Amino acid sequence: IINDVVSRNASLSNAKVYSVYIASDIDPRFAGGLGTEADPYIIKTEAQLRYLENHGNRPRNNTAMRLHFRLANDIALSEPWTTLYQADDSLSDDGFQNVLDGAGYTISGLDIRAENYAVPMVGLFGKLSGKILNLTVTGSIRASASSTMTKEINTLSAGGLAGMMLGGLIEN
């Protein structure tokens, strides 16, 4: 409810600005939030974490428009993990450009089986140009490269959080 009313003759310099969110702005595939820095999408389940791959990125190199996600509890993965934002084996894609705040929680049971892998970046995220904050990941990665990697990158890179960093940030 908005209590302040601006009359016809009132000065706009004293008016308050309100952000109004329409119910359709809220993505039901997350546990809450609007994806902003002040109100990040909330992730509570493995399915919600896996949905990050399908949620898309904001326009390339536009840090003001990054989507924000935050874990609300520990998440134990129950199935082998498919690397998110692995794209292709080139440097033309920035991978995960958004912000994931683990809020001190742990993602456990990361199990990546990437034998004879044609896409050379494996981890929770394949490529990272965004931010991962306050997150612990436990598990295992078994990876071997395929002989079909012939583009810009011809080596396999693997990491628990990111297979490759492209100007991203991992903190705390």
mmCIF file of N, CA and C in Angstrom, residues 62-172:
data_model
loop_
_atom_site.group_PDB
_atom_site.id
_atom_site.type_symbol
_atom_site.label_atom_id
_atom_site.label_comp_id
_atom_site.label_asym_id
_atom_site.label_seq_id
_atom_site.Cartn_x
_atom_site.Cartn_y
_atom_site.Cartn_z
ATOM 1 N N ASN A 62 27.317 -7.085 -19.219
ATOM 2 C CA ASN A 62 26.472 -6.076 -18.588
ATOM 3 C C ASN A 62 26.312 -6.446 -17.115
ATOM 4 N N THR A 63 27.287 -6.060 -16.287
ATOM 5 C CA THR A 63 27.281 -6.459 -14.882
ATOM 6 C C THR A 63 26.124 -5.847 -14.111
ATOM 7 N N ALA A 64 25.565 -4.747 -14.578
ATOM 8 C CA ALA A 64 24.435 -4.122 -13.884
ATOM 9 C C ALA A 64 23.173 -4.969 -14.021
ATOM 10 N N MET A 65 23.141 -5.849 -14.994
ATOM 11 C CA MET A 65 21.951 -6.647 -15.234
ATOM 12 C C MET A 65 22.130 -8.102 -14.828
ATOM 13 N N ARG A 66 23.148 -8.412 -14.045
ATOM 14 C CA ARG A 66 23.358 -9.786 -13.621
ATOM 15 C C ARG A 66 22.195 -10.274 -12.771
ATOM 16 N N LEU A 67 21.860 -11.547 -12.943
ATOM 17 C CA LEU A 67 20.883 -12.183 -12.070
ATOM 18 C C LEU A 67 21.602 -12.633 -10.805
ATOM 19 N N HIS A 68 20.898 -12.610 -9.683
ATOM 20 C CA HIS A 68 21.485 -12.997 -8.400
ATOM 21 C C HIS A 68 20.722 -14.189 -7.847
ATOM 22 N N PHE A 69 21.473 -15.168 -7.329
ATOM 23 C CA PHE A 69 20.922 -16.389 -6.755
ATOM 24 C C PHE A 69 21.554 -16.591 -5.383
ATOM 25 N N ARG A 70 20.808 -17.182 -4.439
ATOM 26 C CA ARG A 70 21.360 -17.460 -3.113
ATOM 27 C C ARG A 70 20.820 -18.792 -2.608
ATOM 28 N N LEU A 71 21.735 -19.609 -2.078
ATOM 29 C CA LEU A 71 21.301 -20.851 -1.450
ATOM 30 C C LEU A 71 20.651 -20.531 -0.113
ATOM 31 N N ALA A 72 19.643 -21.331 0.259
ATOM 32 C CA ALA A 72 18.962 -21.141 1.533
ATOM 33 C C ALA A 72 19.228 -22.302 2.481
ATOM 34 N N ASN A 73 19.957 -23.304 2.028
ATOM 35 C CA ASN A 73 20.306 -24.462 2.852
ATOM 36 C C ASN A 73 21.353 -25.289 2.114
ATOM 37 N N ASP A 74 21.898 -26.307 2.805
ATOM 38 C CA ASP A 74 22.799 -27.244 2.149
ATOM 39 C C ASP A 74 22.003 -28.027 1.111
ATOM 40 N N ILE A 75 22.666 -28.433 0.040
ATOM 41 C CA ILE A 75 22.021 -29.244 -0.994
ATOM 42 C C ILE A 75 22.894 -30.468 -1.242
ATOM 43 N N ALA A 76 22.308 -31.658 -1.075
ATOM 44 C CA ALA A 76 22.987 -32.919 -1.350
ATOM 45 C C ALA A 76 22.529 -33.406 -2.717
ATOM 46 N N LEU A 77 23.462 -33.490 -3.666
ATOM 47 C CA LEU A 77 23.122 -33.925 -5.010
ATOM 48 C C LEU A 77 22.902 -35.434 -5.017
ATOM 49 N N SER A 78 21.867 -35.884 -5.684
ATOM 50 C CA SER A 78 21.507 -37.302 -5.672
ATOM 51 C C SER A 78 21.847 -38.020 -6.975
ATOM 52 N N GLU A 79 22.201 -37.266 -8.007
ATOM 53 C CA GLU A 79 22.524 -37.848 -9.308
ATOM 54 C C GLU A 79 23.808 -37.229 -9.832
ATOM 55 N N PRO A 80 24.471 -37.928 -10.768
ATOM 56 C CA PRO A 80 25.669 -37.328 -11.360
ATOM 57 C C PRO A 80 25.352 -35.937 -11.911
ATOM 58 N N TRP A 81 26.316 -35.062 -11.810
ATOM 59 C CA TRP A 81 26.132 -33.665 -12.184
ATOM 60 C C TRP A 81 26.528 -33.442 -13.635
ATOM 61 N N THR A 82 25.720 -32.697 -14.351
ATOM 62 C CA THR A 82 26.073 -32.235 -15.680
ATOM 63 C C THR A 82 26.531 -30.792 -15.533
ATOM 64 N N THR A 83 27.752 -30.531 -15.937
ATOM 65 C CA THR A 83 28.337 -29.199 -15.797
ATOM 66 C C THR A 83 27.419 -28.132 -16.381
ATOM 67 N N LEU A 84 27.167 -27.078 -15.602
ATOM 68 C CA LEU A 84 26.352 -25.961 -16.064
ATOM 69 C C LEU A 84 27.200 -24.987 -16.859
ATOM 70 N N TYR A 85 26.626 -24.403 -17.865
ATOM 71 C CA TYR A 85 27.298 -23.391 -18.689
ATOM 72 C C TYR A 85 28.615 -23.891 -19.249
ATOM 73 N N GLN A 86 28.578 -25.075 -19.824
ATOM 74 C CA GLN A 86 29.789 -25.584 -20.465
ATOM 75 C C GLN A 86 29.886 -25.116 -21.906
ATOM 76 N N ALA A 87 28.774 -24.755 -22.485
ATOM 77 C CA ALA A 87 28.716 -24.207 -23.852
ATOM 78 C C ALA A 87 29.488 -25.079 -24.817
ATOM 79 N N ASP A 88 30.446 -24.508 -25.498
ATOM 80 C CA ASP A 88 31.239 -25.273 -26.449
ATOM 81 C C ASP A 88 32.705 -25.145 -26.071
ATOM 82 N N ASP A 89 33.566 -25.630 -26.916
ATOM 83 C CA ASP A 89 34.992 -25.585 -26.570
ATOM 84 C C ASP A 89 35.690 -24.371 -27.170
ATOM 85 N N SER A 90 35.006 -23.238 -27.138
ATOM 86 C CA SER A 90 35.629 -21.995 -27.616
ATOM 87 C C SER A 90 35.590 -20.949 -26.514
ATOM 88 N N LEU A 91 36.245 -19.852 -26.758
ATOM 89 C CA LEU A 91 36.247 -18.748 -25.792
ATOM 90 C C LEU A 91 35.205 -17.692 -26.141
ATOM 91 N N SER A 92 34.324 -17.989 -27.103
ATOM 92 C CA SER A 92 33.362 -16.987 -27.554
ATOM 93 C C SER A 92 32.172 -16.838 -26.611
ATOM 94 N N ASP A 93 32.050 -17.685 -25.626
ATOM 95 C CA ASP A 93 30.924 -17.675 -24.702
ATOM 96 C C ASP A 93 31.459 -17.381 -23.301
ATOM 97 N N ASP A 94 30.772 -16.531 -22.548
ATOM 98 C CA ASP A 94 31.246 -16.159 -21.212
ATOM 99 C C ASP A 94 30.805 -17.115 -20.119
ATOM 100 N N GLY A 95 29.995 -18.119 -20.418
ATOM 101 C CA GLY A 95 29.551 -19.052 -19.402
ATOM 102 C C GLY A 95 28.601 -18.399 -18.412
ATOM 103 N N PHE A 96 28.720 -18.772 -17.142
ATOM 104 C CA PHE A 96 27.850 -18.233 -16.089
ATOM 105 C C PHE A 96 28.295 -16.818 -15.769
ATOM 106 N N GLN A 97 27.443 -15.843 -16.063
ATOM 107 C CA GLN A 97 27.777 -14.428 -15.884
ATOM 108 C C GLN A 97 27.112 -13.829 -14.650
ATOM 109 N N ASN A 98 26.324 -14.614 -13.953
ATOM 110 C CA ASN A 98 25.517 -14.109 -12.854
ATOM 111 C C ASN A 98 26.241 -14.219 -11.524
ATOM 112 N N VAL A 99 25.509 -14.080 -10.419
ATOM 113 C CA VAL A 99 26.080 -14.160 -9.074
ATOM 114 C C VAL A 99 25.375 -15.268 -8.309
ATOM 115 N N LEU A 100 26.160 -16.217 -7.780
ATOM 116 C CA LEU A 100 25.627 -17.265 -6.910
ATOM 117 C C LEU A 100 26.260 -17.092 -5.543
ATOM 118 N N ASP A 101 25.446 -16.763 -4.547
ATOM 119 C CA ASP A 101 25.905 -16.626 -3.165
ATOM 120 C C ASP A 101 25.507 -17.883 -2.416
ATOM 121 N N GLY A 102 26.497 -18.657 -1.998
ATOM 122 C CA GLY A 102 26.228 -19.881 -1.253
ATOM 123 C C GLY A 102 25.771 -19.623 0.171
ATOM 124 N N ALA A 103 25.916 -18.389 0.655
ATOM 125 C CA ALA A 103 25.481 -17.986 1.996
ATOM 126 C C ALA A 103 26.043 -18.900 3.083
ATOM 127 N N GLY A 104 27.232 -19.467 2.838
ATOM 128 C CA GLY A 104 27.878 -20.333 3.812
ATOM 129 C C GLY A 104 27.434 -21.787 3.759
ATOM 130 N N TYR A 105 26.582 -22.139 2.826
ATOM 131 C CA TYR A 105 26.081 -23.509 2.712
ATOM 132 C C TYR A 105 26.988 -24.344 1.817
ATOM 133 N N THR A 106 26.708 -25.662 1.778
ATOM 134 C CA THR A 106 27.506 -26.624 1.029
ATOM 135 C C THR A 106 26.657 -27.352 0.003
ATOM 136 N N ILE A 107 27.221 -27.535 -1.172
ATOM 137 C CA ILE A 107 26.655 -28.442 -2.168
ATOM 138 C C ILE A 107 27.521 -29.689 -2.082
ATOM 139 N N SER A 108 26.937 -30.801 -1.666
ATOM 140 C CA SER A 108 27.703 -32.035 -1.493
ATOM 141 C C SER A 108 27.281 -33.070 -2.533
ATOM 142 N N GLY A 109 28.154 -34.045 -2.729
ATOM 143 C CA GLY A 109 27.844 -35.125 -3.655
ATOM 144 C C GLY A 109 28.063 -34.768 -5.116
ATOM 145 N N LEU A 110 28.854 -33.718 -5.390
ATOM 146 C CA LEU A 110 29.148 -33.379 -6.784
ATOM 147 C C LEU A 110 29.849 -34.575 -7.406
ATOM 148 N N ASP A 111 29.269 -35.152 -8.418
ATOM 149 C CA ASP A 111 29.800 -36.337 -9.081
ATOM 150 C C ASP A 111 29.774 -36.072 -10.579
ATOM 151 N N ILE A 112 30.949 -35.729 -11.106
ATOM 152 C CA ILE A 112 31.056 -35.443 -12.536
ATOM 153 C C ILE A 112 31.833 -36.577 -13.180
ATOM 154 N N ARG A 113 31.207 -37.205 -14.149
ATOM 155 C CA ARG A 113 31.833 -38.293 -14.905
ATOM 156 C C ARG A 113 31.950 -37.820 -16.350
ATOM 157 N N ALA A 114 33.095 -37.313 -16.689
ATOM 158 C CA ALA A 114 33.280 -36.712 -18.004
ATOM 159 C C ALA A 114 34.418 -37.403 -18.745
ATOM 160 N N GLU A 115 34.291 -38.703 -18.925
ATOM 161 C CA GLU A 115 35.311 -39.436 -19.662
ATOM 162 C C GLU A 115 35.110 -39.226 -21.157
ATOM 163 N N ASN A 116 36.228 -39.087 -21.879
ATOM 164 C CA ASN A 116 36.207 -38.880 -23.327
ATOM 165 C C ASN A 116 35.325 -37.687 -23.682
ATOM 166 N N TYR A 117 35.544 -36.596 -22.991
ATOM 167 C CA TYR A 117 34.688 -35.417 -23.047
ATOM 168 C C TYR A 117 35.117 -34.475 -24.157
ATOM 169 N N ALA A 118 34.199 -34.084 -25.019
ATOM 170 C CA ALA A 118 34.516 -33.180 -26.120
ATOM 171 C C ALA A 118 34.454 -31.716 -25.703
ATOM 172 N N VAL A 119 33.738 -31.408 -24.612
ATOM 173 C CA VAL A 119 33.664 -30.035 -24.100
ATOM 174 C C VAL A 119 34.648 -29.952 -22.937
ATOM 175 N N PRO A 120 35.694 -29.143 -23.040
ATOM 176 C CA PRO A 120 36.843 -29.265 -22.148
ATOM 177 C C PRO A 120 36.779 -28.525 -20.810
ATOM 178 N N MET A 121 35.620 -28.061 -20.386
ATOM 179 C CA MET A 121 35.550 -27.335 -19.125
ATOM 180 C C MET A 121 34.514 -28.003 -18.221
ATOM 181 N N VAL A 122 34.964 -28.599 -17.122
ATOM 182 C CA VAL A 122 34.042 -29.308 -16.242
ATOM 183 C C VAL A 122 34.187 -28.822 -14.809
ATOM 184 N N GLY A 123 33.070 -28.795 -14.114
ATOM 185 C CA GLY A 123 32.987 -28.379 -12.721
ATOM 186 C C GLY A 123 31.526 -28.095 -12.432
ATOM 187 N N LEU A 124 31.232 -27.485 -11.297
ATOM 188 C CA LEU A 124 29.860 -27.069 -11.035
ATOM 189 C C LEU A 124 29.401 -26.196 -12.207
ATOM 190 N N PHE A 125 30.264 -25.259 -12.629
ATOM 191 C CA PHE A 125 30.069 -24.456 -13.832
ATOM 192 C C PHE A 125 31.240 -24.724 -14.763
ATOM 193 N N GLY A 126 30.976 -24.829 -16.046
ATOM 194 C CA GLY A 126 32.061 -25.018 -17.011
ATOM 195 C C GLY A 126 32.890 -23.761 -17.160
ATOM 196 N N LYS A 127 32.220 -22.665 -17.482
ATOM 197 C CA LYS A 127 32.897 -21.372 -17.622
ATOM 198 C C LYS A 127 32.249 -20.384 -16.669
ATOM 199 N N LEU A 128 33.066 -19.555 -16.067
ATOM 200 C CA LEU A 128 32.579 -18.578 -15.095
ATOM 201 C C LEU A 128 33.136 -17.203 -15.417
ATOM 202 N N SER A 129 32.241 -16.261 -15.688
ATOM 203 C CA SER A 129 32.646 -14.858 -15.802
ATOM 204 C C SER A 129 31.868 -14.020 -14.784
ATOM 205 N N GLY A 130 31.002 -14.676 -14.016
ATOM 206 C CA GLY A 130 30.240 -14.017 -12.954
ATOM 207 C C GLY A 130 30.935 -14.209 -11.614
ATOM 208 N N LYS A 131 30.138 -14.380 -10.561
ATOM 209 C CA LYS A 131 30.691 -14.496 -9.211
ATOM 210 C C LYS A 131 30.083 -15.689 -8.481
ATOM 211 N N ILE A 132 30.939 -16.401 -7.726
ATOM 212 C CA ILE A 132 30.494 -17.416 -6.780
ATOM 213 C C ILE A 132 31.045 -16.991 -5.431
ATOM 214 N N LEU A 133 30.157 -16.818 -4.470
ATOM 215 C CA LEU A 133 30.538 -16.322 -3.150
ATOM 216 C C LEU A 133 30.107 -17.299 -2.057
ATOM 217 N N ASN A 134 30.902 -17.412 -1.001
ATOM 218 C CA ASN A 134 30.521 -18.092 0.243
ATOM 219 C C ASN A 134 29.945 -19.483 0.018
ATOM 220 N N LEU A 135 30.578 -20.286 -0.829
ATOM 221 C CA LEU A 135 30.053 -21.605 -1.178
ATOM 222 C C LEU A 135 31.122 -22.668 -1.019
ATOM 223 N N THR A 136 30.740 -23.808 -0.446
ATOM 224 C CA THR A 136 31.600 -24.980 -0.367
ATOM 225 C C THR A 136 30.989 -26.056 -1.245
ATOM 226 N N VAL A 137 31.835 -26.722 -2.029
ATOM 227 C CA VAL A 137 31.386 -27.837 -2.865
ATOM 228 C C VAL A 137 32.259 -29.038 -2.547
ATOM 229 N N THR A 138 31.631 -30.209 -2.333
ATOM 230 C CA THR A 138 32.377 -31.439 -2.094
ATOM 231 C C THR A 138 31.922 -32.489 -3.089
ATOM 232 N N GLY A 139 32.833 -33.369 -3.451
ATOM 233 C CA GLY A 139 32.493 -34.437 -4.379
ATOM 234 C C GLY A 139 33.697 -34.853 -5.181
ATOM 235 N N SER A 140 33.450 -35.405 -6.370
ATOM 236 C CA SER A 140 34.551 -35.893 -7.198
ATOM 237 C C SER A 140 34.305 -35.585 -8.670
ATOM 238 N N ILE A 141 35.429 -35.458 -9.385
ATOM 239 C CA ILE A 141 35.386 -35.231 -10.818
ATOM 240 C C ILE A 141 36.318 -36.244 -11.471
ATOM 241 N N ARG A 142 35.782 -37.000 -12.402
ATOM 242 C CA ARG A 142 36.589 -37.907 -13.211
ATOM 243 C C ARG A 142 36.449 -37.425 -14.652
ATOM 244 N N ALA A 143 37.542 -36.959 -15.212
ATOM 245 C CA ALA A 143 37.454 -36.368 -16.543
ATOM 246 C C ALA A 143 38.636 -36.766 -17.404
ATOM 247 N N SER A 144 38.351 -37.013 -18.669
ATOM 248 C CA SER A 144 39.395 -37.223 -19.658
ATOM 249 C C SER A 144 38.944 -36.562 -20.947
ATOM 250 N N ALA A 145 39.899 -36.073 -21.697
ATOM 251 C CA ALA A 145 39.581 -35.315 -22.914
ATOM 252 C C ALA A 145 39.362 -36.239 -24.102
ATOM 253 N N SER A 146 38.564 -35.757 -25.010
ATOM 254 C CA SER A 146 38.301 -36.453 -26.262
ATOM 255 C C SER A 146 39.284 -35.977 -27.319
ATOM 256 N N SER A 147 39.543 -36.801 -28.291
ATOM 257 C CA SER A 147 40.430 -36.402 -29.379
ATOM 258 C C SER A 147 39.745 -35.425 -30.334
ATOM 259 N N THR A 148 38.463 -35.143 -30.125
ATOM 260 C CA THR A 148 37.734 -34.243 -31.021
ATOM 261 C C THR A 148 37.870 -32.775 -30.637
ATOM 262 N N MET A 149 38.581 -32.452 -29.561
ATOM 263 C CA MET A 149 38.753 -31.052 -29.171
ATOM 264 C C MET A 149 39.781 -30.406 -30.098
ATOM 265 N N THR A 150 39.310 -29.671 -31.083
ATOM 266 C CA THR A 150 40.234 -29.103 -32.063
ATOM 267 C C THR A 150 40.077 -27.604 -32.235
ATOM 268 N N LYS A 151 39.188 -26.972 -31.476
ATOM 269 C CA LYS A 151 38.967 -25.536 -31.651
ATOM 270 C C LYS A 151 39.999 -24.739 -30.874
ATOM 271 N N GLU A 152 39.607 -23.578 -30.336
ATOM 272 C CA GLU A 152 40.535 -22.679 -29.660
ATOM 273 C C GLU A 152 41.184 -23.294 -28.425
ATOM 274 N N ILE A 153 40.456 -24.158 -27.760
ATOM 275 C CA ILE A 153 40.958 -24.753 -26.525
ATOM 276 C C ILE A 153 41.172 -26.229 -26.787
ATOM 277 N N ASN A 154 42.371 -26.730 -26.583
ATOM 278 C CA ASN A 154 42.599 -28.143 -26.848
ATOM 279 C C ASN A 154 43.124 -28.886 -25.629
ATOM 280 N N THR A 155 42.811 -28.387 -24.445
ATOM 281 C CA THR A 155 43.150 -29.087 -23.214
ATOM 282 C C THR A 155 41.918 -29.127 -22.325
ATOM 283 N N LEU A 156 41.877 -30.086 -21.461
ATOM 284 C CA LEU A 156 40.769 -30.244 -20.528
ATOM 285 C C LEU A 156 41.063 -29.443 -19.260
ATOM 286 N N SER A 157 40.099 -28.672 -18.790
ATOM 287 C CA SER A 157 40.263 -27.967 -17.521
ATOM 288 C C SER A 157 39.101 -28.346 -16.608
ATOM 289 N N ALA A 158 39.422 -28.630 -15.367
ATOM 290 C CA ALA A 158 38.402 -29.079 -14.416
ATOM 291 C C ALA A 158 38.626 -28.410 -13.070
ATOM 292 N N GLY A 159 37.530 -28.136 -12.377
ATOM 293 C CA GLY A 159 37.596 -27.558 -11.040
ATOM 294 C C GLY A 159 36.284 -27.799 -10.331
ATOM 295 N N GLY A 160 36.308 -27.830 -9.026
ATOM 296 C CA GLY A 160 35.085 -28.058 -8.268
ATOM 297 C C GLY A 160 34.025 -27.009 -8.546
ATOM 298 N N LEU A 161 34.412 -25.736 -8.559
ATOM 299 C CA LEU A 161 33.458 -24.662 -8.806
ATOM 300 C C LEU A 161 33.387 -24.283 -10.276
ATOM 301 N N ALA A 162 34.526 -24.180 -10.938
ATOM 302 C CA ALA A 162 34.535 -23.773 -12.348
ATOM 303 C C ALA A 162 35.678 -24.446 -13.083
ATOM 304 N N GLY A 163 35.368 -24.909 -14.288
ATOM 305 C CA GLY A 163 36.403 -25.486 -15.129
ATOM 306 C C GLY A 163 37.306 -24.414 -15.701
ATOM 307 N N MET A 164 36.748 -23.240 -15.992
ATOM 308 C CA MET A 164 37.530 -22.140 -16.546
ATOM 309 C C MET A 164 36.994 -20.812 -16.049
ATOM 310 N N MET A 165 37.886 -19.940 -15.659
ATOM 311 C CA MET A 165 37.515 -18.579 -15.243
ATOM 312 C C MET A 165 37.755 -17.633 -16.405
ATOM 313 N N LEU A 166 36.751 -16.818 -16.699
ATOM 314 C CA LEU A 166 36.878 -15.803 -17.748
ATOM 315 C C LEU A 166 36.573 -14.440 -17.132
ATOM 316 N N GLY A 167 37.456 -14.004 -16.243
ATOM 317 C CA GLY A 167 37.259 -12.721 -15.587
ATOM 318 C C GLY A 167 36.277 -12.780 -14.428
ATOM 319 N N GLY A 168 35.912 -13.980 -14.004
ATOM 320 C CA GLY A 168 34.959 -14.132 -12.907
ATOM 321 C C GLY A 168 35.630 -13.974 -11.550
ATOM 322 N N LEU A 169 34.850 -14.227 -10.497
ATOM 323 C CA LEU A 169 35.342 -14.085 -9.133
ATOM 324 C C LEU A 169 34.796 -15.224 -8.277
ATOM 325 N N ILE A 170 35.695 -15.886 -7.561
ATOM 326 C CA ILE A 170 35.315 -16.878 -6.540
ATOM 327 C C ILE A 170 35.864 -16.334 -5.233
ATOM 328 N N GLU A 171 34.988 -16.142 -4.256
ATOM 329 C CA GLU A 171 35.408 -15.489 -3.019
ATOM 330 C C GLU A 171 34.838 -16.201 -1.796
ATOM 331 N N ASN A 172 35.709 -16.288 -0.765
ATOM 332 C CA ASN A 172 35.343 -16.821 0.534
ATOM 333 C C ASN A 172 34.942 -18.273 0.414
#
